[in-house]
Coordinates of C-alpha atoms and ligand atoms in Angstrom, one line a residue:
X1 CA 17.2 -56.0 -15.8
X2 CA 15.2 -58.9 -13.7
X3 CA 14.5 -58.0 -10.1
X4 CA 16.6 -60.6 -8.3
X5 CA 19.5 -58.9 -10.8
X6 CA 19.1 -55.8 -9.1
X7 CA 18.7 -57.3 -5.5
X8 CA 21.9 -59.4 -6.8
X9 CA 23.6 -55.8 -7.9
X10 CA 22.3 -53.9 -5.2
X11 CA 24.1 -56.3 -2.1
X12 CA 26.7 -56.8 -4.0
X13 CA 27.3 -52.8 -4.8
X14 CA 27.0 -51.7 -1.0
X15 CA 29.5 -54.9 -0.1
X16 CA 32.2 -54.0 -2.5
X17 CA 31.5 -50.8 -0.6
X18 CA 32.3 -52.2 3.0
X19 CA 28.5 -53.4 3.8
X20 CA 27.8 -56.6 5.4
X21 CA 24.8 -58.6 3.7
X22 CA 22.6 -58.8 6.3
X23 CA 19.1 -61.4 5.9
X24 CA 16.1 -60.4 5.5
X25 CA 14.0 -60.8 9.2
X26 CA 10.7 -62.1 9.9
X27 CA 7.6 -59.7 8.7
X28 CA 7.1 -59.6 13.3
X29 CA 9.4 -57.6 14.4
X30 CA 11.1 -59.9 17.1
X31 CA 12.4 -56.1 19.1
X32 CA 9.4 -54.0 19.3
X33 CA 6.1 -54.8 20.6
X34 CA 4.6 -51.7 19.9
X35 CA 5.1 -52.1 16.2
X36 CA 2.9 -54.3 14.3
X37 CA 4.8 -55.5 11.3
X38 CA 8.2 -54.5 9.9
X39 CA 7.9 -51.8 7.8
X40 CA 11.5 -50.8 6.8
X41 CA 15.1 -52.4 6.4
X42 CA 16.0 -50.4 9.4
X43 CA 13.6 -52.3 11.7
X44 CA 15.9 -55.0 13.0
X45 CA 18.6 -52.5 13.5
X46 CA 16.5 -49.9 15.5
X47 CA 18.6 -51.3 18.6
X48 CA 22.0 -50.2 17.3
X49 CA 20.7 -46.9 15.8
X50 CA 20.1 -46.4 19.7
X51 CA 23.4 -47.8 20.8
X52 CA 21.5 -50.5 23.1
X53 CA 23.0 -53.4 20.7
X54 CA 26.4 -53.7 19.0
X55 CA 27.3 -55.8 15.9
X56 CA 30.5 -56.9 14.5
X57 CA 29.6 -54.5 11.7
X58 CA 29.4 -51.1 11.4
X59 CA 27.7 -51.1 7.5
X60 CA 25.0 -53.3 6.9
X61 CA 23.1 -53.8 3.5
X62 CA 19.8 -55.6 3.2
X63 CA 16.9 -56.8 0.9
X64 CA 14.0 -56.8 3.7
X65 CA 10.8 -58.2 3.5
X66 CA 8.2 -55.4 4.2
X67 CA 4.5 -55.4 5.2
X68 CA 2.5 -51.6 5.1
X69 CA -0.7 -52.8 6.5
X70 CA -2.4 -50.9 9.6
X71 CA 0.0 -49.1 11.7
X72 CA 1.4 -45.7 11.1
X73 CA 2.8 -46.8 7.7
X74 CA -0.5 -48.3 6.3
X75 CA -0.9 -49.1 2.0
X76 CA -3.9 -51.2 1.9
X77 CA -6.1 -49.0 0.8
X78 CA -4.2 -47.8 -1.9
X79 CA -3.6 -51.3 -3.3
X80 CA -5.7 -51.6 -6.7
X81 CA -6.0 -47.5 -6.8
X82 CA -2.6 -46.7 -7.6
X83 CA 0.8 -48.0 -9.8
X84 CA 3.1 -48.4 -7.0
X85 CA 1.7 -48.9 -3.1
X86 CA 1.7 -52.6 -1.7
X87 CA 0.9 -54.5 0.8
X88 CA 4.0 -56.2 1.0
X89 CA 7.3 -55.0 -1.0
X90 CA 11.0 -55.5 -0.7
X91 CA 12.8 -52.9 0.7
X92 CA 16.8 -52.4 -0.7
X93 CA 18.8 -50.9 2.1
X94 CA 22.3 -49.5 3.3
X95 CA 23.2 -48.6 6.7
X96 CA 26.0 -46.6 8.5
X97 CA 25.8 -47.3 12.5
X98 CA 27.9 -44.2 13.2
X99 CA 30.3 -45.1 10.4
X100 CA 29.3 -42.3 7.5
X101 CA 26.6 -39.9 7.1
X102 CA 25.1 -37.5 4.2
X103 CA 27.7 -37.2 1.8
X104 CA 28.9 -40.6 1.5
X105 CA 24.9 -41.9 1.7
X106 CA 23.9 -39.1 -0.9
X107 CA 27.3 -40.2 -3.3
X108 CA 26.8 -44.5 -2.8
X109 CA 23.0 -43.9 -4.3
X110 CA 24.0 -41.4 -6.9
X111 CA 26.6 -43.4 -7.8
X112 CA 24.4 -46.9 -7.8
X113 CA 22.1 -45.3 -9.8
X114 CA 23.7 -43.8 -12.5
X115 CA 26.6 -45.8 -12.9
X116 CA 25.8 -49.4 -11.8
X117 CA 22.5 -49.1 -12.9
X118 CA 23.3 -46.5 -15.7
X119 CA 20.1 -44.2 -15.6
X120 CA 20.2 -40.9 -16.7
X121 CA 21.1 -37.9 -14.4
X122 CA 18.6 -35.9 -16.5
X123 CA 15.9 -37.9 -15.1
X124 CA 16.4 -38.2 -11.8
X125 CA 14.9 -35.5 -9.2
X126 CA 16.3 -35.3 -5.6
X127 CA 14.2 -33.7 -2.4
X128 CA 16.1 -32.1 1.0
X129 CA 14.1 -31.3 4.2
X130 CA 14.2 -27.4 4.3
X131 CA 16.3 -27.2 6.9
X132 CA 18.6 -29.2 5.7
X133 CA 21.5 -27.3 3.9
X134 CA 23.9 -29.5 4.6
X135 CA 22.4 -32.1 2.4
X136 CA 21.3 -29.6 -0.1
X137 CA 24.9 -28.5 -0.7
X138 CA 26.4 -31.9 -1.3
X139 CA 23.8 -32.4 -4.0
X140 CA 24.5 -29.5 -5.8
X141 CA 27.9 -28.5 -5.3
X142 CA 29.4 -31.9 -4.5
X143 CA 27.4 -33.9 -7.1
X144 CA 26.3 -31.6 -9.1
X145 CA 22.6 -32.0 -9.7
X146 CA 21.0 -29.1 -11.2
X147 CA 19.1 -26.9 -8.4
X148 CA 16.2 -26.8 -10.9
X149 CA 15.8 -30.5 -10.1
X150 CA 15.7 -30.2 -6.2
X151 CA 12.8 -29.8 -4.2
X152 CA 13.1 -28.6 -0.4
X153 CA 10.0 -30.2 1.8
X154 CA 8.9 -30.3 5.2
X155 CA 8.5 -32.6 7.5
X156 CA 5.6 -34.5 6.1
X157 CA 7.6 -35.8 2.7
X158 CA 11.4 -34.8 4.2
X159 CA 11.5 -36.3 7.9
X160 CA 11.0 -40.0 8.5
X161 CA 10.0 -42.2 11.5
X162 CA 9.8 -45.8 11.8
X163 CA 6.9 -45.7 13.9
X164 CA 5.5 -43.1 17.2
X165 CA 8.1 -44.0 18.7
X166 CA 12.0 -44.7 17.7
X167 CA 14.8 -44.0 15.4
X168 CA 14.1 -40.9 13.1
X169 CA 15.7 -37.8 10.9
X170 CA 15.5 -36.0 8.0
X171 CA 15.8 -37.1 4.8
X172 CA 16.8 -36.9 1.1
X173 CA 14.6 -38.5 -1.3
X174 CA 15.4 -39.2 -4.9
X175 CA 12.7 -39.3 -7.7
X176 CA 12.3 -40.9 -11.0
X177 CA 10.5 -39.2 -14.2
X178 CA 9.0 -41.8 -16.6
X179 CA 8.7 -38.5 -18.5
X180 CA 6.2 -36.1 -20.0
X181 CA 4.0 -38.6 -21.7
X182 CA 2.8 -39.7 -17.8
X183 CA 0.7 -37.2 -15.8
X184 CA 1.7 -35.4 -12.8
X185 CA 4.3 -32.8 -11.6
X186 CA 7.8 -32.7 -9.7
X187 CA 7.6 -33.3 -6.0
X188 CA 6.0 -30.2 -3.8
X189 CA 4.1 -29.2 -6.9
X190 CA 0.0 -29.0 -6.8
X191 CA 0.0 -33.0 -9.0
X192 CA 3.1 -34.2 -7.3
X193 CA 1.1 -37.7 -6.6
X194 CA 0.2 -38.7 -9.9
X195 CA 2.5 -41.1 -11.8
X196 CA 4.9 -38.9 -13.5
X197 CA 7.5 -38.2 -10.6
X198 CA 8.0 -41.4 -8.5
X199 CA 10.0 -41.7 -5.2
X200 CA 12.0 -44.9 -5.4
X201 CA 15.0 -43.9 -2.4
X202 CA 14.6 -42.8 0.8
X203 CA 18.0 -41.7 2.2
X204 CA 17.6 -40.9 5.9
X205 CA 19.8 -39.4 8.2
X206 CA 19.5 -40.8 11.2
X207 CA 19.6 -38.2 14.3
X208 CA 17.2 -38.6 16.8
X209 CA 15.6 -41.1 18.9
X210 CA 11.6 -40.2 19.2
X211 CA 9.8 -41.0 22.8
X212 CA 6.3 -41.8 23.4
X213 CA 5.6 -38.2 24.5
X214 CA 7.0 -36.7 21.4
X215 CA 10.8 -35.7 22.6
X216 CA 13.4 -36.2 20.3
X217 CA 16.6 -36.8 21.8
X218 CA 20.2 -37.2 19.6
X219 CA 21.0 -40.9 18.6
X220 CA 24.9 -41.3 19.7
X221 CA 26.2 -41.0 16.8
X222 CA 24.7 -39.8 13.9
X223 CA 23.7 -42.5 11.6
X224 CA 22.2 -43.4 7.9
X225 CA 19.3 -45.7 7.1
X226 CA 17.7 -46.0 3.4
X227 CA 15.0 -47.4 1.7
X228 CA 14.4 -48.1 -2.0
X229 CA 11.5 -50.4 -3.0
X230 CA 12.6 -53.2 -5.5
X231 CA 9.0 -53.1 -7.1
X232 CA 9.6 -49.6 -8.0
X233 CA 13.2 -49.6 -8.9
X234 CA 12.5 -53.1 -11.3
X235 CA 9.3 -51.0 -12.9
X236 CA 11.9 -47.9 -13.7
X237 CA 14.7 -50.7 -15.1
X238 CA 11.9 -52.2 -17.2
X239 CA 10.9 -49.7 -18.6
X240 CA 7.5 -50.1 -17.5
X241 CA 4.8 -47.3 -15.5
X242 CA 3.5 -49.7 -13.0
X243 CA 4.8 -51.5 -10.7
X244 CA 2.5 -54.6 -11.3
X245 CA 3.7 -55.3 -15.1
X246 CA 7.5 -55.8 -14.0
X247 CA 8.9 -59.5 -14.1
X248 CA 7.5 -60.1 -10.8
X249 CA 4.0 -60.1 -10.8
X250 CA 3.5 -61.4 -14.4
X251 CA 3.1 -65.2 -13.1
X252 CA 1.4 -63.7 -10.2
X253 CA -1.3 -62.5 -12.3
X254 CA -1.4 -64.6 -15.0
X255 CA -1.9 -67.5 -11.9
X256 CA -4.8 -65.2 -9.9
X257 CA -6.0 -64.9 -14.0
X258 CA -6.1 -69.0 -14.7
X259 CA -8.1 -69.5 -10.7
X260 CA -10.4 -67.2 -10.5
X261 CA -11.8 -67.4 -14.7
X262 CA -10.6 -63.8 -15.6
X263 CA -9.9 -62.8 -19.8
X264 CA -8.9 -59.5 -19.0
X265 CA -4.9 -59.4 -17.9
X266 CA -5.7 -55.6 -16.9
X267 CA -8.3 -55.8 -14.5
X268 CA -7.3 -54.4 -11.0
X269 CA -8.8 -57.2 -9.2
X270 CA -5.9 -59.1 -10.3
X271 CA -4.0 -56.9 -9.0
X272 CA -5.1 -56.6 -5.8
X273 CA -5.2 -60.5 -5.4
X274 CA -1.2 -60.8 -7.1
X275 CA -0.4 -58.1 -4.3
X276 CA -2.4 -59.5 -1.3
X277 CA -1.1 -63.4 -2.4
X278 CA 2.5 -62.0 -0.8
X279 CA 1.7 -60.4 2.0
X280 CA -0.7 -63.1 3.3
X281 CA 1.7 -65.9 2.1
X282 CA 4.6 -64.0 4.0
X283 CA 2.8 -63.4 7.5
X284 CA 1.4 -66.8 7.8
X285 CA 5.3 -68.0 6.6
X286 CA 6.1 -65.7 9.5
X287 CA 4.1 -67.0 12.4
X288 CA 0.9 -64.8 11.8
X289 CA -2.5 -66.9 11.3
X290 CA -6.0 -64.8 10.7
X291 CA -7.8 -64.1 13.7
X292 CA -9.9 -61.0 15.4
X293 CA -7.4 -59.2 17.4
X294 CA -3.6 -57.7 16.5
X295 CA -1.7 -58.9 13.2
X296 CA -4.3 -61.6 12.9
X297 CA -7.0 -59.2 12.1
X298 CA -4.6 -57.5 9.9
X299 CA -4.2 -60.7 8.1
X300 CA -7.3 -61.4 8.4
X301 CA -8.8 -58.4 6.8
X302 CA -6.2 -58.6 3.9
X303 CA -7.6 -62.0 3.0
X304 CA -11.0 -61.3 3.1
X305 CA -10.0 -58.0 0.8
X306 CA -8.8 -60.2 -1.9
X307 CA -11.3 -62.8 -1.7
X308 CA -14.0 -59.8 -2.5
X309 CA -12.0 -59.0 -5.1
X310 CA -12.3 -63.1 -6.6
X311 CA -15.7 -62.6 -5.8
X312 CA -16.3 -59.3 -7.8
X313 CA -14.5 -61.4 -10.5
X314 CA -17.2 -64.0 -10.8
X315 CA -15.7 -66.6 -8.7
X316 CA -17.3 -68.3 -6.2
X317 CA -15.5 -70.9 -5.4
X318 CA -12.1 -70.6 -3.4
X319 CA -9.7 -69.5 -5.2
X320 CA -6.8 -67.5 -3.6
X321 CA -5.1 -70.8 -1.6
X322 CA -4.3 -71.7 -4.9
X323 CA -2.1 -68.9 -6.2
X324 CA 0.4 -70.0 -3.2
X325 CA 2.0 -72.7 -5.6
X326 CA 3.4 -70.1 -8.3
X327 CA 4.6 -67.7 -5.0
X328 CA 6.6 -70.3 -4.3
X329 CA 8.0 -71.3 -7.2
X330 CA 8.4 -67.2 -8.2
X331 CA 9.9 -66.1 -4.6
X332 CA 10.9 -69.1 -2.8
X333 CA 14.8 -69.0 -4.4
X334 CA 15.0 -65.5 -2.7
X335 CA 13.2 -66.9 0.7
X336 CA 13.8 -70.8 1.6
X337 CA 11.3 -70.1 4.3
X338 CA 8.5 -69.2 2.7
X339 CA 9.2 -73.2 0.1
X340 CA 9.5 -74.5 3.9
X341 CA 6.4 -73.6 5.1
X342 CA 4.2 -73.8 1.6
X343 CA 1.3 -76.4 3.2
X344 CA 0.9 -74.4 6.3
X345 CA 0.4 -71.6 4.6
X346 CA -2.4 -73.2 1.9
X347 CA -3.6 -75.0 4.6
X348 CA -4.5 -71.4 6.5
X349 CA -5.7 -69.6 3.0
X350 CA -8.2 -72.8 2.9
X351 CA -9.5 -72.1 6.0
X352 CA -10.3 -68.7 6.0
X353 CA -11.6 -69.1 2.6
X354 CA -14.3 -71.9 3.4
X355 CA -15.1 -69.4 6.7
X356 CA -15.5 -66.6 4.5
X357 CA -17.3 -68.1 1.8
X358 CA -20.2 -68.5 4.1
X359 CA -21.1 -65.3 4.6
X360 CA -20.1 -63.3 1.8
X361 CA -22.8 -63.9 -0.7
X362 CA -25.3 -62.6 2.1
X363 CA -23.4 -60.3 3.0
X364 CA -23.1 -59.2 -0.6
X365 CA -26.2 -59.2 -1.3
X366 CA -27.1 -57.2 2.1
X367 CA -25.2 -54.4 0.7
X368 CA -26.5 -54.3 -2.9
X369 CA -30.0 -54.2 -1.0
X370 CA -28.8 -51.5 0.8
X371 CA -26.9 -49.6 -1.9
X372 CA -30.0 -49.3 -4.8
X373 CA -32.1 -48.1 -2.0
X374 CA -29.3 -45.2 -0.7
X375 CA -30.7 -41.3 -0.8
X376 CA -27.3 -40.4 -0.1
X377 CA -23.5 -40.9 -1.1
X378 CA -23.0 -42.3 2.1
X379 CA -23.6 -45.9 3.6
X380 CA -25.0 -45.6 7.4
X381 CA -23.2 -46.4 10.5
X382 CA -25.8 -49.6 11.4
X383 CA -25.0 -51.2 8.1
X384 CA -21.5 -51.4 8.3
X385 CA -21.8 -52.5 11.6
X386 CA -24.5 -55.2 10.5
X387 CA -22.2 -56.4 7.7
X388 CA -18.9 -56.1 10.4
X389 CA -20.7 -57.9 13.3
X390 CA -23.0 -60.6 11.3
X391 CA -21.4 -60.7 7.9
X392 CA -17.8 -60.8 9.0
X393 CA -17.1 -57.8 6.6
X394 CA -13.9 -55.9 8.1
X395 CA -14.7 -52.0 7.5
X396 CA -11.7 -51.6 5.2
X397 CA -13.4 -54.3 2.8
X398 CA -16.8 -52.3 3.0
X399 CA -14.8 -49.3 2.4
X400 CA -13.4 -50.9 -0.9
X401 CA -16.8 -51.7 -1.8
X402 CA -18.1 -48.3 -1.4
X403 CA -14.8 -46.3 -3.2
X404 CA -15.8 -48.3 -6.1
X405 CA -19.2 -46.7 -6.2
X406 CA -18.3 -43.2 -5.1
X407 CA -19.8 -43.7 -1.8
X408 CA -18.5 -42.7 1.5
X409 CA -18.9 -44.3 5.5
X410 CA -20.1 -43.2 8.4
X411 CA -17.3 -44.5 10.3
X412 CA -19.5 -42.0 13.4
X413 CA -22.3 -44.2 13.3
X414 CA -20.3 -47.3 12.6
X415 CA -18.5 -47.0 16.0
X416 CA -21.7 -45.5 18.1
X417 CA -22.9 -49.4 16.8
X418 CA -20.0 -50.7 18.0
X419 CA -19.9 -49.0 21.3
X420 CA -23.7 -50.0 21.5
X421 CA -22.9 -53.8 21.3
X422 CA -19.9 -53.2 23.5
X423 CA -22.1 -52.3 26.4
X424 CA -24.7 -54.9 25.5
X425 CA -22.2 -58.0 25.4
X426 CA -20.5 -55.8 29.2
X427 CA -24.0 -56.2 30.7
X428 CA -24.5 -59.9 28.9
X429 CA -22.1 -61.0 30.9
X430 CA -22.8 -60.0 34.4
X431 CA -26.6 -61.2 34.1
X432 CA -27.3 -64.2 32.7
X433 CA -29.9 -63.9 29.3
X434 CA -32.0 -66.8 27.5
X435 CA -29.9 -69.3 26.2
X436 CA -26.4 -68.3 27.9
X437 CA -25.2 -70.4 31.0
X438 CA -22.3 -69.2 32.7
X439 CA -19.9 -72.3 33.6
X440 CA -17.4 -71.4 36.1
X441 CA -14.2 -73.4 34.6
X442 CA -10.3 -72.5 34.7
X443 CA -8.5 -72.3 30.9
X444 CA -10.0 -72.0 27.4
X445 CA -10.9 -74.5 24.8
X446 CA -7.9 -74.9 22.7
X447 CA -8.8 -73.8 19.1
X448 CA -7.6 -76.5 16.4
X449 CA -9.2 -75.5 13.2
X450 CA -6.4 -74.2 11.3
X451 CA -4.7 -77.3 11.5
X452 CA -7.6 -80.2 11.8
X453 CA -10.6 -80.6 10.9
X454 CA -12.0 -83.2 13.4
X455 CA -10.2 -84.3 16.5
X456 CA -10.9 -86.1 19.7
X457 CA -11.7 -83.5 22.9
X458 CA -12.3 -84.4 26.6
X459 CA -16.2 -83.1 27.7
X460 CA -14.8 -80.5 30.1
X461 CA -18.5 -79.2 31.0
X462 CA -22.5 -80.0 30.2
X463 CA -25.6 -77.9 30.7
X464 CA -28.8 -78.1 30.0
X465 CA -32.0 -75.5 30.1
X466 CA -29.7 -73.1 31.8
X467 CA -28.5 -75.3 34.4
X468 CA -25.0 -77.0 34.5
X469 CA -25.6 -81.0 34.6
X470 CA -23.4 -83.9 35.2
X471 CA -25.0 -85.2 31.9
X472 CA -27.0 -85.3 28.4
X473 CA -29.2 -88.3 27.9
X474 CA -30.1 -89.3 24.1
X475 CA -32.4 -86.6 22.3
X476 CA -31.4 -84.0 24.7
X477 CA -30.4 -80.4 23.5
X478 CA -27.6 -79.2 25.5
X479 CA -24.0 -77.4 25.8
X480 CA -20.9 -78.9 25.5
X481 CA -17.9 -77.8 26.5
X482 CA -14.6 -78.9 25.4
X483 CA -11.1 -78.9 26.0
X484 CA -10.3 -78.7 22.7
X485 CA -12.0 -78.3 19.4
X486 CA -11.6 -77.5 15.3
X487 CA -14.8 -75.9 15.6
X488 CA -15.2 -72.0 15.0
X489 CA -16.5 -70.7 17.5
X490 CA -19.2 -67.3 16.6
X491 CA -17.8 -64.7 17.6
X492 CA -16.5 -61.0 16.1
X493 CA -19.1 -61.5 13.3
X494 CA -18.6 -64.6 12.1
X495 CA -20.9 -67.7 12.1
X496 CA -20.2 -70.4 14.6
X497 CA -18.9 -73.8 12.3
X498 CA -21.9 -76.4 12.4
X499 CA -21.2 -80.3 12.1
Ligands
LIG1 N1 13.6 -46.3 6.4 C1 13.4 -45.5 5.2 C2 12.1 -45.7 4.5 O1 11.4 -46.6 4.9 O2 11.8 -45.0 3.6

């Protein structure tokens, strides 16, 4: 069964159940500040779990468009490593705003699973939070799963929270085999994270609303929010073990294959690039452009992941921009926005490429330097800091580098570096040094360079050896400022743009 068959089946399942099919929402959650990206289906409903906002509705089924990048739910790392974590996913969902609770929530997935989708009971393995006998019960004696294939977990694996703050409750998780021939063991047991048992629904029971200082308080009425990835539910329909060989990826790949020179179908830079392709594509579709701070760094350091990973490929040219084309055509049925917004996004992927591509070789080639010459497994604080601050290399990315190789950070010395230039740059700017002049002007200059390369500016400001001037005669080196300008600026380790 092709993905958008089971996103097709999956809607229409919960609707002839009473769901409303609800849109996906944008990747920024548009209702909490304090998280960074959503991260769940139930992420543009927190408001009615809490009763602060009512719909017409009181079931709501969804195919959301998820980002797990920084933030309390964070994949990146394990993108590349494992068969199953992303960057960006799509997350199938039902929801009962104080309509039902466990038994119906525990029956409509049993029942999707083994008879709309016709898996095998003997296959599936269900989890219960320990304290949760309730839901135990309706497995076994309502259902009638065997209690050899139940697992009862703490809060770690069994109790689920959006983000510090929020919706949250225990929950039920149901668990795939892909059978003996894959290694691991049932969840709770000592190998329960290899590939052999795979979590692919997330049935929570909304009870409690979580506060900043850790108090859980009762939601008005108890509520039901689930979760089951489509990249992991497609992999068990197709009869494949990882997530990256089912229908969705395969242009994905063969495309990040065909631009960056690669033979080899299997090799997990590919896969790293055919997962980071979406997520990047889907930010900057969603308002997010790379930059130093917030989301932007996020994005930012996502990018400049899967451009190492071109590089590592043999490609030095830019590459990933390109990939875009057959996103589109693969996901741009399912999201309209994502075929509106197709030139913006190249456009952004071309930018940070060419700004990336200028340091990346040296930075490269810093580490190697540094690596042959290591009497340790671990890279020092002051290099990652010289390869974050001059060589624009976000600490993850060095951290990739370094996994490969069996090497471990100093993230210590890292941030005693950071905390070092910190107070340099806080006494740099109450005391003038050589070469800095400080102008004493309202506003910023605007920054243009994702969008133009060359523009017309108004001179806003001049100065010369030091000294602000009224002007620069012919053969003069000075500083200009300007109101407005496509030029990157140098800052946060990366090169200023020359021209
Ligand atoms: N909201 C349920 C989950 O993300 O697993």
């Amino acid at each position: 069964m092709k993905s958008a068959e089971i996103r097709s089946q999956f809607l229409e399942y919960f609707q002839e159940n009473g769901h409303t099919i609800v849109s996906s929402s944008p990747l920024i959650p548009g209702n909490d500040p304090t998280l960074l990206f959503t991260n769940a289906g139930m992420v543009q409903f927190k408001d009615v779990f809490t009763g602060e906002e009512t719909r017409p509705y009181h079931r709501a089924t969804t195919s959301q468009r998820c980002v797990r990048a920084g933030g309390k739910h964070n994949d990146l790392e394990n993108v590349g490593y494992t068969a199953r974590h992303h960057t960006f996913f799509e997350m199938l969902g039902n929801f009962s705003f104080g309509d039902y609770f466990k038994e119906d929530a525990i029956r409509f997935a049993w029942d999707f699973l083994t008879k709309r989708l016709g898996l095998p009971e003997e296959r599936l393995w269900v989890t219960v939070h320990h304290s949760d006998q309730e839901a135990e019960d309706i497995w076994i004696q309502t259902i009638g799963v065997d209690p050899n294939r139940l697992s009862r977990l703490g809060d770690k694996d069994n109790f689920w929270s959006m983000g510090d703050t929020g919706p949250c409750g225990p929950c039920s998780e149901i668990f795939y085999d892909h059978g003996p021939d894959v290694p691991g063991g049932p969840p709770g047991s000592d190998d329960d994270d290899l590939d052999r048992y795979i979590e692919i629904w997330n049935l929570v029971f909304m009870q409690f609303e979580q506060s900043a200082d850790g108090t859980r308080t009762p939601l008005p009425k108890p509520s039901v929010d689930t979760g089951m990835g489509l990249e992991r539910i497609a992999a068990v329909m197709q009869h494949v073990h990882s997530n990256y060989e089912i229908d969705l990826f395969q242009a994905l790949l063969k495309a990040a294959a065909e631009v960056t020179h690669t033979q080899d179908l299997e090799a997990k830079s590919l896969r790293v690039i055919a997962d980071h392709i979406r997520s990047c594509s889907f930010l900057i579709c969603d308002g997010v452009l790379p930059s130093n701070e917030g989301r932007g760094y996020v994005l930012r350091r996502i990018i400049r992941r899967a451009i190492r990973h071109g590089h590592k490929l043999g490609c030095d040219q830019p590459f990933f921009h390109k990939i875009v084309h057959t996103l589109v055509a693969e996901m741009g049925e399912a999201y309209a926005e994502l075929r509106d917004n197709e030139d913006r996004i190249v456009a952004a992927l071309k930018q940070e490429e060419a700004q990336f591509a200028k340091t990346l070789d040296a930075g490269m080639k810093v580490l190697e330097d540094a690596v042959s010459s290591l009497t340790s497994k671990t890279l020092p604080g002051e290099l990652i800091f010289r390869l974050y601050d001059t060589h624009g290399f976000p600490v993850d990315l060095t951290n990739d580098i370094a996994r490969e190789r069996d090497l471990e950070l100093d993230i210590a010395g890292f941030e005693k570096a950071m905390d070092e230039q910190r107070e340099k740059s806080r006494q740099g700017s109450s005391f003038a040094v050589e070469g800095q002049v400080r102008f004493d002007l309202d506003g910023s200059t605007e920054f243009l360079g994702y969008t133009h390369l060359d523009a017309s500016a108004v001179v806003v400001a001049l100065a010369k050896d030091g000294e602000q001037v009224d002007a620069l005669a012919a053969g003069d080196s000075g500083i200009v400022v300007l109101n407005q300008t496509p030029f990157y600026a140098e800052s946060g380790g990366q090169q200023g743009d020359i021209g």
